[in-house]
Tab-separated table of C-alpha atoms in Angstrom:
chain	number	residue	atom	x	y	z
I	15	UNK	CA	-170.121	48.511	151.013
I	16	UNK	CA	-173.699	47.327	151.216
I	17	UNK	CA	-174.594	44.318	153.180
I	18	UNK	CA	-174.842	41.065	151.119
I	19	UNK	CA	-178.517	39.811	151.076
I	20	UNK	CA	-179.564	36.146	150.685
I	21	UNK	CA	-180.469	36.673	147.001
I	22	UNK	CA	-176.955	38.092	146.330
I	23	UNK	CA	-175.311	35.163	147.932
I	24	UNK	CA	-177.493	32.506	146.162
I	25	UNK	CA	-176.619	34.312	142.827
I	26	UNK	CA	-172.808	34.389	143.560
I	27	UNK	CA	-172.874	30.802	144.655
I	28	UNK	CA	-174.571	29.798	141.444
I	29	UNK	CA	-172.266	31.696	139.276
I	30	UNK	CA	-169.162	30.155	141.116
I	31	UNK	CA	-170.742	26.626	140.280
I	32	UNK	CA	-171.108	27.571	136.719
I	33	UNK	CA	-167.527	28.739	136.548
I	34	UNK	CA	-166.412	25.188	137.426
I	35	UNK	CA	-162.687	24.400	137.152
I	36	UNK	CA	-162.079	27.861	135.512
I	37	UNK	CA	-160.238	30.564	137.637
I	38	UNK	CA	-161.447	34.033	137.928
I	39	UNK	CA	-158.569	35.220	135.707
I	40	UNK	CA	-159.362	32.807	132.916
I	41	UNK	CA	-163.052	33.951	132.864
I	42	UNK	CA	-161.882	37.693	132.724
I	43	UNK	CA	-159.630	36.822	129.893
I	44	UNK	CA	-162.295	34.874	127.919
I	45	UNK	CA	-164.838	37.835	128.457
I	46	UNK	CA	-162.970	40.069	125.918
I	47	UNK	CA	-162.544	43.018	128.328
I	48	UNK	CA	-166.231	42.783	129.716
I	49	UNK	CA	-165.255	41.804	133.166
I	50	UNK	CA	-161.912	42.043	135.316
I	51	UNK	CA	-161.063	39.667	137.943
I	52	UNK	CA	-161.855	42.020	140.833
I	53	UNK	CA	-165.320	42.641	139.575
I	54	UNK	CA	-165.966	38.744	139.064
I	55	UNK	CA	-164.738	38.230	142.676
I	56	UNK	CA	-166.979	40.763	144.093
I	57	UNK	CA	-170.116	39.207	142.327
I	58	UNK	CA	-169.182	35.668	143.381
I	59	UNK	CA	-168.564	36.661	147.069
I	60	UNK	CA	-171.622	38.805	147.048
I	61	UNK	CA	-169.540	42.156	147.814
I	62	UNK	CA	-171.589	44.055	145.353
I	63	UNK	CA	-174.951	44.093	143.713
I	64	UNK	CA	-174.488	43.080	140.138
I	65	UNK	CA	-176.082	44.506	137.198
I	66	UNK	CA	-178.677	42.380	135.133
I	67	UNK	CA	-176.689	43.217	131.956
I	68	UNK	CA	-173.636	42.071	133.476
I	69	UNK	CA	-175.331	38.640	134.692
I	70	UNK	CA	-176.846	38.128	131.167
I	71	UNK	CA	-173.378	38.679	129.570
I	72	UNK	CA	-171.859	36.183	132.031
I	73	UNK	CA	-174.410	33.674	131.439
I	74	UNK	CA	-173.725	34.060	127.639
I	75	UNK	CA	-170.198	33.488	128.200
I	76	UNK	CA	-170.689	30.431	130.484
I	77	UNK	CA	-173.237	29.045	127.747
I	78	UNK	CA	-170.363	29.468	125.146
I	79	UNK	CA	-167.978	27.578	127.189
I	80	UNK	CA	-170.592	24.503	127.291
I	81	UNK	CA	-172.216	25.260	130.777
I	82	UNK	CA	-175.745	24.081	131.092
I	83	UNK	CA	-177.503	27.499	131.155
I	84	UNK	CA	-181.084	26.876	130.486
I	85	UNK	CA	-183.705	29.601	129.894
I	86	UNK	CA	-185.139	28.967	133.394
I	87	UNK	CA	-181.861	29.145	135.025
I	88	UNK	CA	-181.328	32.540	133.125
I	89	UNK	CA	-184.552	33.808	134.137
I	90	UNK	CA	-184.061	32.829	137.917
I	91	UNK	CA	-180.756	34.320	138.126
I	92	UNK	CA	-181.737	37.528	136.407
I	93	UNK	CA	-184.542	37.651	138.693
I	94	UNK	CA	-182.293	37.688	141.829
I	95	UNK	CA	-180.052	40.220	140.228
I	96	UNK	CA	-183.060	42.601	139.266
I	97	UNK	CA	-184.586	42.237	142.828
I	98	UNK	CA	-181.216	43.105	144.290
I	99	UNK	CA	-181.065	46.562	142.333
I	100	UNK	CA	-184.617	47.503	142.335
I	101	UNK	CA	-186.559	49.155	145.183
I	102	UNK	CA	-189.466	47.085	146.267
I	103	UNK	CA	-192.700	48.161	147.699
I	104	UNK	CA	-191.210	47.149	151.111
I	105	UNK	CA	-188.583	49.851	151.071
I	106	UNK	CA	-191.099	52.417	152.680
I	107	UNK	CA	-191.099	50.222	155.582
I	108	UNK	CA	-187.485	50.139	155.986
I	109	UNK	CA	-187.489	51.651	159.531
I	110	UNK	CA	-189.804	48.939	160.607
I	111	UNK	CA	-188.522	45.739	159.005
I	112	UNK	CA	-185.551	43.679	160.243
I	113	UNK	CA	-182.878	42.920	157.492
I	114	UNK	CA	-184.082	39.195	157.533
I	115	UNK	CA	-187.777	40.235	157.120
I	116	UNK	CA	-186.732	42.283	154.243
I	117	UNK	CA	-184.658	39.410	152.682
I	118	UNK	CA	-187.874	37.221	153.222
I	119	UNK	CA	-190.320	39.667	151.456
I	120	UNK	CA	-188.092	40.005	148.436
I	121	UNK	CA	-187.293	36.410	148.173
I	122	UNK	CA	-190.847	35.718	148.222
I	123	UNK	CA	-191.458	38.218	145.461
I	124	UNK	CA	-189.140	36.329	143.052
I	125	UNK	CA	-189.652	32.832	144.295
I	126	UNK	CA	-191.678	30.160	142.332
I	127	UNK	CA	-193.043	28.468	145.320
I	128	UNK	CA	-193.432	28.560	149.166
I	129	UNK	CA	-193.564	25.160	151.129
I	130	UNK	CA	-194.602	26.356	154.571
I	131	UNK	CA	-195.135	24.527	158.057
I	132	UNK	CA	-196.699	26.399	160.876
I	133	UNK	CA	-196.807	24.705	164.340
I	134	UNK	CA	-199.028	27.249	166.274
I	135	UNK	CA	-200.374	29.961	163.934
I	136	UNK	CA	-201.815	30.587	160.427
I	137	UNK	CA	-199.208	31.057	157.853
I	138	UNK	CA	-198.707	34.993	157.315
I	139	UNK	CA	-199.625	34.550	153.618
I	140	UNK	CA	-203.010	33.430	154.622
I	141	UNK	CA	-203.838	35.730	157.553
I	142	UNK	CA	-206.629	38.114	157.670
I	143	UNK	CA	-206.048	41.658	158.949
I	144	UNK	CA	-207.423	41.082	162.221
I	145	UNK	CA	-205.822	37.831	162.891
I	146	UNK	CA	-202.423	39.336	161.735
I	147	UNK	CA	-202.975	42.144	164.289
I	148	UNK	CA	-203.656	39.760	167.156
I	149	UNK	CA	-200.830	37.407	166.319
I	150	UNK	CA	-198.167	40.096	166.063
I	151	UNK	CA	-199.318	41.618	169.296
I	152	UNK	CA	-199.375	38.187	170.998
I	153	UNK	CA	-195.867	37.360	169.797
I	154	UNK	CA	-194.218	40.736	170.177
I	155	UNK	CA	-191.118	40.378	172.276
I	156	UNK	CA	-189.626	43.687	171.886
I	157	UNK	CA	-190.731	47.467	172.077
I	158	UNK	CA	-189.966	47.935	168.419
I	159	UNK	CA	-192.565	45.364	167.402
I	160	UNK	CA	-195.183	46.733	169.768
I	161	UNK	CA	-194.504	50.209	168.413
I	162	UNK	CA	-194.978	49.383	164.835
I	163	UNK	CA	-197.929	46.918	164.952
I	164	UNK	CA	-200.144	48.806	162.195
I	165	UNK	CA	-197.288	48.921	159.827
I	166	UNK	CA	-196.443	45.331	160.232
I	167	UNK	CA	-200.056	44.304	159.509
I	168	UNK	CA	-199.793	46.447	156.453
I	169	UNK	CA	-196.597	44.664	155.381
I	170	UNK	CA	-198.102	41.224	156.068
I	171	UNK	CA	-201.215	41.911	153.988
I	172	UNK	CA	-199.207	43.596	151.180
I	173	UNK	CA	-197.027	40.365	150.876
I	174	UNK	CA	-200.235	38.372	150.087
I	175	UNK	CA	-200.505	40.192	146.600
I	176	UNK	CA	-197.988	37.575	145.330
I	177	UNK	CA	-200.833	34.707	145.644
I	178	UNK	CA	-203.216	36.501	143.039
I	179	UNK	CA	-200.612	38.178	140.630
I	180	UNK	CA	-200.698	37.124	137.057
I	181	UNK	CA	-198.035	34.501	137.628
I	182	UNK	CA	-198.986	33.712	141.203
I	183	UNK	CA	-196.682	32.291	143.942
I	184	UNK	CA	-197.384	28.681	144.431
I	185	UNK	CA	-198.275	28.073	148.270
I	186	UNK	CA	-198.025	24.717	149.714
I	187	UNK	CA	-199.125	25.186	153.413
I	188	UNK	CA	-199.257	22.519	156.105
I	189	UNK	CA	-200.893	23.726	159.639
I	190	UNK	CA	-200.927	22.059	162.985
I	191	UNK	CA	-204.693	21.555	163.909
I	192	UNK	CA	-203.904	23.287	167.095
I	193	UNK	CA	-203.457	26.622	165.224
I	194	UNK	CA	-206.939	26.438	164.042
I	195	UNK	CA	-208.358	26.750	167.624
I	196	UNK	CA	-206.534	29.843	168.554
I	197	UNK	CA	-208.946	32.089	170.882
I	198	UNK	CA	-209.105	35.819	170.650
I	199	UNK	CA	-210.905	38.615	172.397
I	200	UNK	CA	-212.032	39.913	168.986
I	201	UNK	CA	-215.527	38.455	168.351
I	202	UNK	CA	-215.636	36.508	165.087
I	203	UNK	CA	-211.781	36.608	164.562
I	204	UNK	CA	-211.246	32.920	163.975
I	205	UNK	CA	-214.415	32.274	162.163
I	206	UNK	CA	-213.339	34.970	159.547
I	207	UNK	CA	-209.892	33.525	159.651
I	208	UNK	CA	-210.904	29.892	159.040
I	209	UNK	CA	-213.296	31.088	156.226
I	210	UNK	CA	-210.263	32.704	154.498
I	211	UNK	CA	-208.448	29.477	154.572
I	212	UNK	CA	-211.318	27.726	152.927
I	213	UNK	CA	-211.601	30.399	150.375
I	214	UNK	CA	-207.926	30.696	149.580
I	215	UNK	CA	-207.532	26.889	149.534
I	216	UNK	CA	-209.838	26.860	146.472
I	217	UNK	CA	-207.278	28.678	144.324
I	218	UNK	CA	-205.202	26.486	141.829
I	219	UNK	CA	-201.969	27.764	143.260
I	220	UNK	CA	-202.658	27.032	146.820
I	221	UNK	CA	-202.856	23.858	148.884
I	222	UNK	CA	-203.681	23.625	152.519
I	223	UNK	CA	-203.158	20.542	154.701
I	224	UNK	CA	-203.666	20.133	158.305
I	225	UNK	CA	-201.765	17.882	160.652
I	226	UNK	CA	-204.299	16.514	162.907
I	227	UNK	CA	-203.956	16.644	166.591
I	228	UNK	CA	-203.893	12.878	167.105
I	229	UNK	CA	-201.082	12.284	164.552
I	230	UNK	CA	-197.906	10.650	165.786
I	231	UNK	CA	-194.764	12.748	167.029
I	232	UNK	CA	-193.146	14.143	163.967
I	233	UNK	CA	-190.218	16.290	162.652
I	234	UNK	CA	-192.223	19.499	162.702
I	235	UNK	CA	-192.670	19.384	166.641
I	236	UNK	CA	-190.049	22.030	167.394
I	237	UNK	CA	-190.338	24.891	164.915
I	238	UNK	CA	-192.033	26.506	161.988
I	239	UNK	CA	-190.363	26.919	158.707
I	240	UNK	CA	-190.826	27.751	154.803
I	241	UNK	CA	-188.881	26.522	152.080
I	242	UNK	CA	-188.608	29.174	149.251
I	243	UNK	CA	-188.309	27.243	145.957
I	244	UNK	CA	-187.007	28.725	142.654
I	245	UNK	CA	-188.452	26.084	140.203
I	246	UNK	CA	-186.084	23.321	138.995
I	247	UNK	CA	-183.107	24.932	140.507
I	248	UNK	CA	-182.872	23.469	143.982
I	249	UNK	CA	-179.466	24.765	144.636
I	250	UNK	CA	-181.095	28.346	144.748
I	251	UNK	CA	-183.739	27.449	147.420
I	252	UNK	CA	-183.616	28.989	150.767
I	253	UNK	CA	-185.165	28.201	154.173
I	254	UNK	CA	-186.772	30.714	156.488
I	255	UNK	CA	-186.825	29.541	160.087
I	256	UNK	CA	-188.615	31.244	162.794
I	257	UNK	CA	-187.830	31.522	166.450
I	258	UNK	CA	-189.295	33.497	169.547
I	259	UNK	CA	-187.070	36.266	169.287
I	260	UNK	CA	-185.561	36.069	165.659
I	261	UNK	CA	-185.676	34.424	162.341
I	262	UNK	CA	-182.905	33.464	159.981
I	263	UNK	CA	-182.348	32.136	156.633
I	264	UNK	CA	-180.505	28.834	156.031
I	265	UNK	CA	-178.830	28.451	152.616
I	266	UNK	CA	-176.374	25.425	152.811
I	267	UNK	CA	-177.549	22.955	150.290
I	268	UNK	CA	-177.515	19.991	152.897
I	269	UNK	CA	-179.441	21.849	155.451
I	270	UNK	CA	-181.996	23.135	152.894
I	271	UNK	CA	-182.288	19.644	151.483
I	272	UNK	CA	-182.942	18.491	155.218
I	273	UNK	CA	-185.738	21.029	155.560
I	274	UNK	CA	-187.306	20.083	152.277
I	275	UNK	CA	-187.356	16.391	153.247
I	276	UNK	CA	-188.886	17.419	156.710
I	277	UNK	CA	-191.517	19.246	154.914
I	278	UNK	CA	-192.337	15.948	152.792
I	279	UNK	CA	-192.608	14.085	156.034
I	280	UNK	CA	-195.217	16.630	157.387
I	281	UNK	CA	-197.166	16.335	154.204
I	282	UNK	CA	-197.215	12.574	154.576
I	283	UNK	CA	-198.784	12.686	158.039
I	284	UNK	CA	-201.254	15.590	157.145
I	285	UNK	CA	-204.599	15.050	156.279
I	286	UNK	CA	-205.219	15.376	152.486
I	287	UNK	CA	-206.283	18.624	150.918
I	288	UNK	CA	-210.112	17.763	150.730
I	289	UNK	CA	-210.069	16.068	154.141
I	290	UNK	CA	-208.317	19.187	155.549
I	291	UNK	CA	-210.868	21.509	154.167
I	292	UNK	CA	-213.627	19.398	155.781
I	293	UNK	CA	-211.823	19.448	159.227
I	294	UNK	CA	-211.461	23.307	158.839
I	295	UNK	CA	-215.217	23.629	157.993
I	296	UNK	CA	-216.207	21.595	161.086
I	297	UNK	CA	-214.035	23.571	163.389
I	298	UNK	CA	-215.491	26.820	161.857
I	299	UNK	CA	-219.049	25.711	162.430
I	300	UNK	CA	-218.325	25.247	166.118
I	301	UNK	CA	-216.718	28.814	166.668
């Protein structure tokens, strides 16, 4: 049995919510032989990777039963199922990536938006190659990471393609001012990195705000995190939280809502986008 991924769990939870008061047996009976109880149970409990045609048929059934199955919801759930059964570009790095990192990449690939807060570093989706190399080395807390720095840099840069695809990922990044002053033994590294922030910040799908160093104490003092959003369906959203030696995904609705609120609080204490760009420009001039 394959290990349940975040995508599979989010899909199963939403299908369980759509089922409502019906039992799995009743749904199976109304499917005219398309589904059996055990198959529906495996899908809802994330014990198997469902096929997109099964999800499509199940959503048709729920729509016929009067459930609110909008086109947007159908697209989001089919995306989760499709990503589950397809091999993404990151599969070639399977020996390098942790399961949590694999889940993050696949979630980013299907997400509508990412709302990120970074306390001490530039967000990975906005890093240059040289900055990524330095930060990966500086934060490596295991021999496994130290042995695969080049591959991890390649992965980090490959993730950024989502920002420039035909329907780009929306990135709302908030960065602590202290992260803009990071020093490196590589000449010109931060000058180039801040230049990339200014360039990427001009894209319509990207906003960058800076929390100034003189801001009052705030909710983001303890950790960096990202809220991966799936459009209007907030119950599909997932939080990626980062620690020193590990990272995790938070899926419980109340906890995700707390992180979403925390991000909004950070946005309120951060400088507006234009003022943030001006601050980045001034810091860059002094480097």
